[in-house]
């Protein structure tokens, strides 16, 4: 039986364990990336581990999220990260260089290598044939300190691509289609691998768009073969030397197959408020648009922005639309400036903003009240734009640019030819290495580099070893698909406090329940009840650390999203799964729940929880691997590391 590409790469990196779905393995990590909004925690944790020089081939610390410096906090965080980077041999990428995933693709990603990143969209590297996984900050800190990462071997979804995309349909529409088919929890516990004849019609940046949004499927990662297009991309980035061809065996077997005929796809949009709420643009109709935002790690490549420039060339952004563009990297912006496309965009009436995450994470450009905002981004969770009652639709750059001109949702060839707009293929470009945004650690006397810590950087909370009797009051009863944006909201107001958990904790669950933080504090020891796919979305471990600070002992849900579940365990908070989903309704806010013999029970298949007032019992499943069990017993990953 032949092997999938993902399993080949995992096998090449296997340190211990058996490469079979459901088994726990440890793999070697070649590269890591961090960004600033998760990075401060990562580096505080790295310091707490007394680590020395990183054990990876390359580790990069990017600054791209918290670039609005409205006070000293973000700038202090940047200085802290830069100082730790120098101390541990990590490359520091300055603010203004671009978005971490775009930059990593351009400058460091290598086919066949493993990459672990403290950002959920790290799988963007799968566009280059890497196994690139998003993880909580502590996992990334450990990967830097030890060069390894442990995970449960995922199952494989094979997506077989045939045919070729028609004009005005692009990579974004491919992943929106996959999301429509598989849903935001369809990828949990799985790797999505693309294969088939259709792959060769997609460029590396197209593939990166698709792999990027595999995060929205909940997948561990997504991966494409490395072929002639990969070589062309690496050569265009002056890194031809990094190319190796890679593919699955002809007779590779996948656990599931999804067939996608690229030629049958039409322009799609994810409607409010979920990336899998996908419909055809033609079906949604010409809704009036107030804002169009083009950029993010999903759709900010050179080709994407050149397509936008073609569409806007000689035209005007509709008077009632605000068009904002954030290029993916300084290299891209510089190229747009030198070839005249930047002037085209500005002349049409586009607002050009910094090469950073920006509006994607609510760092500025929040739309007006009740607005319709079309975005080429990857998440449209309610309130993420910074405007709670805005309706955000996720679309391709082509659809975004056409709509910016017409003022209503517009996509596809019929609409574009009615407007007399044609799209020509974008000629390939070559890019020079841009090292001016990068500070290499070479030349620093690592041991003697002082760590610079501003006054807003506070110690992170740490748990204590599991006690035999664990009790807590239910302080929240939440629905399905709770996102980490719901748990720990992030926007320009709160992002500057990513290094200050005591402050941030006051806003925990703020968007769905303003009384949560006070109630949890009051209870002293709390429990959260969740529905399906609890904790979907980002990798931010703040969504575990803030609840830890507020005294949350365990979370019982119908199912968990992968990264958030790991972050809970890393923090020593027990994630428990309802065996009988009807119990979800029975447990109400205010119930006092108790786990007796907890240290013994967590290692078993099922665990009994008792309602201390009614005496009613509930059966839940801890589903912990051996390592996870040890972490919970120790009160979290750092405690476990300190014990060994
Ligand atoms: C996101 O897109 O939600 C973020 C902001 O990039 C997060 C990381 C964070 O919360 O800092 C992610 O995707 O992991
Ligand atoms: Fe940045 Fe948005 Fe990408 Fe997250 S999804 S890394 S906020 S651009």
PDB file of C-alpha atoms and ligand atoms in Angstrom, residues 35 37-38 65 119-121 361 379 384 485 490 498 538-540, ligand 1:
ATOM      1  CA  UNK A  35       4.008  36.158  15.811  1.00  0.00           C
ATOM      2  CA  UNK A  37       0.338  38.524  19.772  1.00  0.00           C
ATOM      3  CA  UNK A  38       1.050  34.953  20.800  1.00  0.00           C
ATOM      4  CA  UNK A  65      -0.372  41.529  14.581  1.00  0.00           C
ATOM      5  CA  UNK A 119      -0.592  30.821  14.922  1.00  0.00           C
ATOM      6  CA  UNK A 120      -3.430  28.696  13.599  1.00  0.00           C
ATOM      7  CA  UNK A 121      -2.694  29.620   9.973  1.00  0.00           C
ATOM      8  CA  UNK A 361      -7.814  40.837  13.635  1.00  0.00           C
ATOM      9  CA  UNK A 379     -12.550  34.320   9.452  1.00  0.00           C
ATOM     10  CA  UNK A 384     -14.013  39.913  14.924  1.00  0.00           C
ATOM     11  CA  UNK A 485     -12.475  34.992  19.664  1.00  0.00           C
ATOM     12  CA  UNK A 490      -8.957  40.281  20.386  1.00  0.00           C
ATOM     13  CA  UNK A 498      -1.652  39.914  25.391  1.00  0.00           C
ATOM     14  CA  UNK A 538      -7.100  30.725  16.681  1.00  0.00           C
ATOM     15  CA  UNK A 539      -4.159  29.168  18.490  1.00  0.00           C
ATOM     16  CA  UNK A 540      -4.145  31.831  21.216  1.00  0.00           C
TER      17      UNK A 540
HETATM   18  C1  LIG B   1      -6.181  34.868  14.232  1.00  0.00           C
HETATM   19  O1  LIG B   1      -6.202  34.914  13.017  1.00  0.00           O
HETATM   20  O2  LIG B   1      -7.181  34.638  14.934  1.00  0.00           O
HETATM   21  C2  LIG B   1      -4.855  35.110  14.945  1.00  0.00           C
HETATM   22  C3  LIG B   1      -4.932  36.418  15.601  1.00  0.00           C
HETATM   23  O3  LIG B   1      -3.829  35.138  13.993  1.00  0.00           O
HETATM   24  C4  LIG B   1      -4.625  33.967  15.939  1.00  0.00           C
HETATM   25  C5  LIG B   1      -3.456  34.162  16.814  1.00  0.00           C
HETATM   26  C6  LIG B   1      -3.701  35.079  17.983  1.00  0.00           C
HETATM   27  O4  LIG B   1      -4.772  35.067  18.557  1.00  0.00           O
HETATM   28  O5  LIG B   1      -2.770  35.792  18.331  1.00  0.00           O
HETATM   29  C7  LIG B   1      -4.496  32.592  15.271  1.00  0.00           C
HETATM   30  O6  LIG B   1      -5.030  32.381  14.213  1.00  0.00           O
HETATM   31  O7  LIG B   1      -3.896  31.681  15.856  1.00  0.00           O
END
